[in-house]
Amino acid sequence: MESKNIMIVGVGGQGSLLASKLLGHLLLTQGYDVKVSEVHGMSQRGGSVVTYVRCGDKVYSPVIDPGEADYIVSFELLEAARWLPYLKKDGVIVTNTQRIDPMPVITGAAEYPEGLVEKMRDAGAKVDALDCLALAEQAGSAKAVNIVLLGRLSHYFDAPEEAWQASLEAIVPPKFLEMNKKAFALGQAAEN
Amino acid sequence: MKELMLGNKAVARGLYESGCLFISSYPGTPSTEVTEEAAKYPEIYCEWAPNEKVAMEAAFGACLAGKRSFCGMKHVGLNVAANPLYTMSYTGVNAGLVIVVADDAGMHSSQNEQDSRHHAIAAKVPMLEPADSAEAIAYTKLAYEISEEFDTPVIIKMCTRVSHSQSVVEKGERVVPTKKYEKNIAKYVMMPGNAKKRHPIVEERTAKLIEFAETNPVNRIEWGDLKLGVITSSTSYQYTKEVFGDGCSVLKLGMVNPLPVKLIREFAAHVEKLVVIEELDPVIENHCKALGLEVSGKDALPMIDEFSQSLIAKTLLNKTAQSVSLDCPIPPRPPVMCAGCPHRGLFYTLAKNKCTVLGDIGCYTLGAVAPLSAMEMTLCMGASVSALHGFNKAGGADAEKKTVAVIGDSTFMHSGMTGLANIAYNQTNSTVIILDNSITGMTGHQQNPTTGFNLRGDPAGKIDLEALCRAMGFERVRVVDPYNLKECDAAIKEELAAEAPSVIISRRPCALLKYVKHKAPVRVDPEKCRGCKSCMRIGCPAISMKNGKAVIDNTLCVGCGVCTQLCAFGAFETGGKEAE
């Protein structure tokens, strides 16, 4: 079975834990060995956060190192750029185009780089960029950015649609299921 | 049925299946979820204790009473609990007693990266070290068997990557063995005459545990290529297998104290080159060297930070993966105090008054970060209060007039009270500020003795901080709202000037608590904003400058109104209404 390394990156509090939980569940139902690694605590407080999801016949290490990620799923543009060195040569970045200024940018100590999507493409990365926040709001909640991104990521996976739907039903609380299913569909259907 | 399970949750599952009936812990990243997940089993009594020492002693009492018991903590917590641990090694247990200590190599959320194996060695207590979630369940069950068979507390050492990684597990059934308490003064009263008789028992036990370590499958050899033999444990085992697969032979140690002798010699005899791959200190490596074996490890691998497969591939095989990068600088994104954090107003006031601030462990340690930069020392739980007394005694009146300690409510309960007792007793005109946000924030909202609720969220005893401080002899105790900058400023000025020790309680619940009602976002009138950036001095992530004017991020702002008090031009307007 083909092994896959997926990184989910973003800003603390954006909902990456639910995304990794859903992805881990999906991959397990597809017969893979799976490991998911996350970091809690200090880094959650608005800092840069990363979750690693790995699958294959047998997975040993729970982490992904530079040059090893097949996919980087990013909640925020600067975070996609920050973790770019982790991408494999032919890897794909699926990113939200939302911009969240980090404190050094807010205080004026640093500048938020412009044209990051083009820069990443120029560096040789395949970048699938879309305004997930707008799609999430269209689905009913700004908090559904995580599921919009997974909808987009599903393009690159062999897993059948029913498997994604089953994982959504297993992981998302019933109260938010319909809204998240809509978010997933919008991410899936989006043109970029 | 197979499922993905977090390492810490797997320990909790192991506790459940082992028939554990009593848990007392203190939260600390990366250990916290063990106890939180265990609390989801109604069969197990679970509590947060005020600190790790109390937790361990409570667990000891419960094991004496005949129930399998547990306590969990992070690595630095074991320093606090070291006192009971070292003598529990002598008394042994009645029903099984298991301790989890979670190390944090890489310091994702800690103030140091000490290696807990040293405690196990020094206390002469066995230590198991799982490498994934399935082992976390299995080793927890094994730990109770060892505890009861060898009459000893057993430590399970976790680390961030095992605690906070999910891997595949299968669940088992719960069995609940219990014992009766029997009076045994010679075993449980550790006065010199008795302790002298217990120490030889400890040494004999270690000899027996070494025999156990030689043959029990918790330590296993995976034969591969014999040119290279790797001795390893925990997450380092995973990185080793990731890099080498069957390209080397591996001695995987699940029990890291005491270490086997014959097993290691046998393994070493079969391989051409012997390497130990272990994070942090060279514990296994030094053991091998003491056995006279030719071994390498820390000559090439670092004692600093956590390992990874790429580190091992680079160090041992000189291999590096190709990667892509940008040539433009990427600004860092450090953690920050949340929008609406009650600590912000207080730290702004301390910075404005040019106070010397001795800090403590919690979210508020972020008060040290720019632009507030209002904390000058952080050492360990409770040290702010104790160090303030020493600082003021040594520095005299000059120090007393400008120096404060800041400590959170949970940290104060943990070990700030004893420092406060020293101020009251040995008399300095110290000003201690308790940042009471009504929760243990940093570790993810755990209850504590000042919140009025227990671990499961049910009503519980509530310690009255004001009454406690007064009872200790503090006549000057006052409460301020950290959202009110004028009030904070007056309190800090007056208490620093006072010729008496004082406590200021800065009280306002954490803005992330579910019951806290947020107000509508603040609005900036661009006509009135002069772009002076006064509002930027509080380091609020919801405020930034666009085209020379302050703008509010409505998705982050909770309408706390601290920024409105900074604007000299009245450009900030509070929304007023509660948003939800």
mmCIF file of N, CA, C and O in Angstrom, chain B residues 464-478:
data_model
loop_
_atom_site.group_PDB
_atom_site.id
_atom_site.type_symbol
_atom_site.label_atom_id
_atom_site.label_comp_id
_atom_site.label_asym_id
_atom_site.label_seq_id
_atom_site.Cartn_x
_atom_site.Cartn_y
_atom_site.Cartn_z
ATOM 1 N N ASP B 464 -10.862 30.272 49.811
ATOM 2 C CA ASP B 464 -11.043 31.710 49.699
ATOM 3 C C ASP B 464 -9.661 32.363 49.787
ATOM 4 O O ASP B 464 -9.048 32.386 50.854
ATOM 5 N N LEU B 465 -9.177 32.858 48.658
ATOM 6 C CA LEU B 465 -7.809 33.390 48.615
ATOM 7 C C LEU B 465 -7.609 34.566 49.577
ATOM 8 O O LEU B 465 -6.588 34.649 50.261
ATOM 9 N N GLU B 466 -8.613 35.480 49.619
ATOM 10 C CA GLU B 466 -8.466 36.646 50.498
ATOM 11 C C GLU B 466 -8.353 36.205 51.952
ATOM 12 O O GLU B 466 -7.472 36.647 52.688
ATOM 13 N N ALA B 467 -9.240 35.291 52.357
ATOM 14 C CA ALA B 467 -9.246 34.837 53.755
ATOM 15 C C ALA B 467 -7.953 34.089 54.070
ATOM 16 O O ALA B 467 -7.382 34.236 55.164
ATOM 17 N N LEU B 468 -7.482 33.318 53.110
ATOM 18 C CA LEU B 468 -6.237 32.561 53.309
ATOM 19 C C LEU B 468 -5.064 33.506 53.557
ATOM 20 O O LEU B 468 -4.285 33.331 54.501
ATOM 21 N N CYS B 469 -4.946 34.542 52.696
ATOM 22 C CA CYS B 469 -3.828 35.478 52.827
ATOM 23 C C CYS B 469 -3.918 36.239 54.161
ATOM 24 O O CYS B 469 -2.917 36.448 54.846
ATOM 25 N N ARG B 470 -5.144 36.627 54.543
ATOM 26 C CA ARG B 470 -5.318 37.339 55.812
ATOM 27 C C ARG B 470 -4.934 36.434 56.969
ATOM 28 O O ARG B 470 -4.267 36.858 57.910
ATOM 29 N N ALA B 471 -5.333 35.168 56.890
ATOM 30 C CA ALA B 471 -5.037 34.226 57.966
ATOM 31 C C ALA B 471 -3.531 34.020 58.106
ATOM 32 O O ALA B 471 -3.034 33.719 59.182
ATOM 33 N N MET B 472 -2.815 34.212 57.009
ATOM 34 C CA MET B 472 -1.356 34.069 57.067
ATOM 35 C C MET B 472 -0.695 35.312 57.660
ATOM 36 O O MET B 472 0.513 35.326 57.864
ATOM 37 N N GLY B 473 -1.461 36.347 57.875
ATOM 38 C CA GLY B 473 -0.922 37.534 58.513
ATOM 39 C C GLY B 473 -0.818 38.750 57.602
ATOM 40 O O GLY B 473 -0.254 39.764 57.980
ATOM 41 N N PHE B 474 -1.368 38.657 56.425
ATOM 42 C CA PHE B 474 -1.343 39.804 55.511
ATOM 43 C C PHE B 474 -2.538 40.694 55.807
ATOM 44 O O PHE B 474 -3.686 40.275 55.642
ATOM 45 N N GLU B 475 -2.250 41.921 56.250
ATOM 46 C CA GLU B 475 -3.365 42.834 56.518
ATOM 47 C C GLU B 475 -3.794 43.556 55.249
ATOM 48 O O GLU B 475 -4.919 43.995 55.124
ATOM 49 N N ARG B 476 -2.864 43.712 54.318
ATOM 50 C CA ARG B 476 -3.189 44.405 53.058
ATOM 51 C C ARG B 476 -3.465 43.374 51.973
ATOM 52 O O ARG B 476 -2.548 42.814 51.384
ATOM 53 N N VAL B 477 -4.746 43.096 51.759
ATOM 54 C CA VAL B 477 -5.173 42.177 50.708
ATOM 55 C C VAL B 477 -6.248 42.890 49.908
ATOM 56 O O VAL B 477 -7.242 43.332 50.482
ATOM 57 N N ARG B 478 -6.065 43.079 48.617
ATOM 58 C CA ARG B 478 -7.104 43.760 47.832
ATOM 59 C C ARG B 478 -7.304 43.068 46.482
ATOM 60 O O ARG B 478 -6.413 42.421 45.964
#
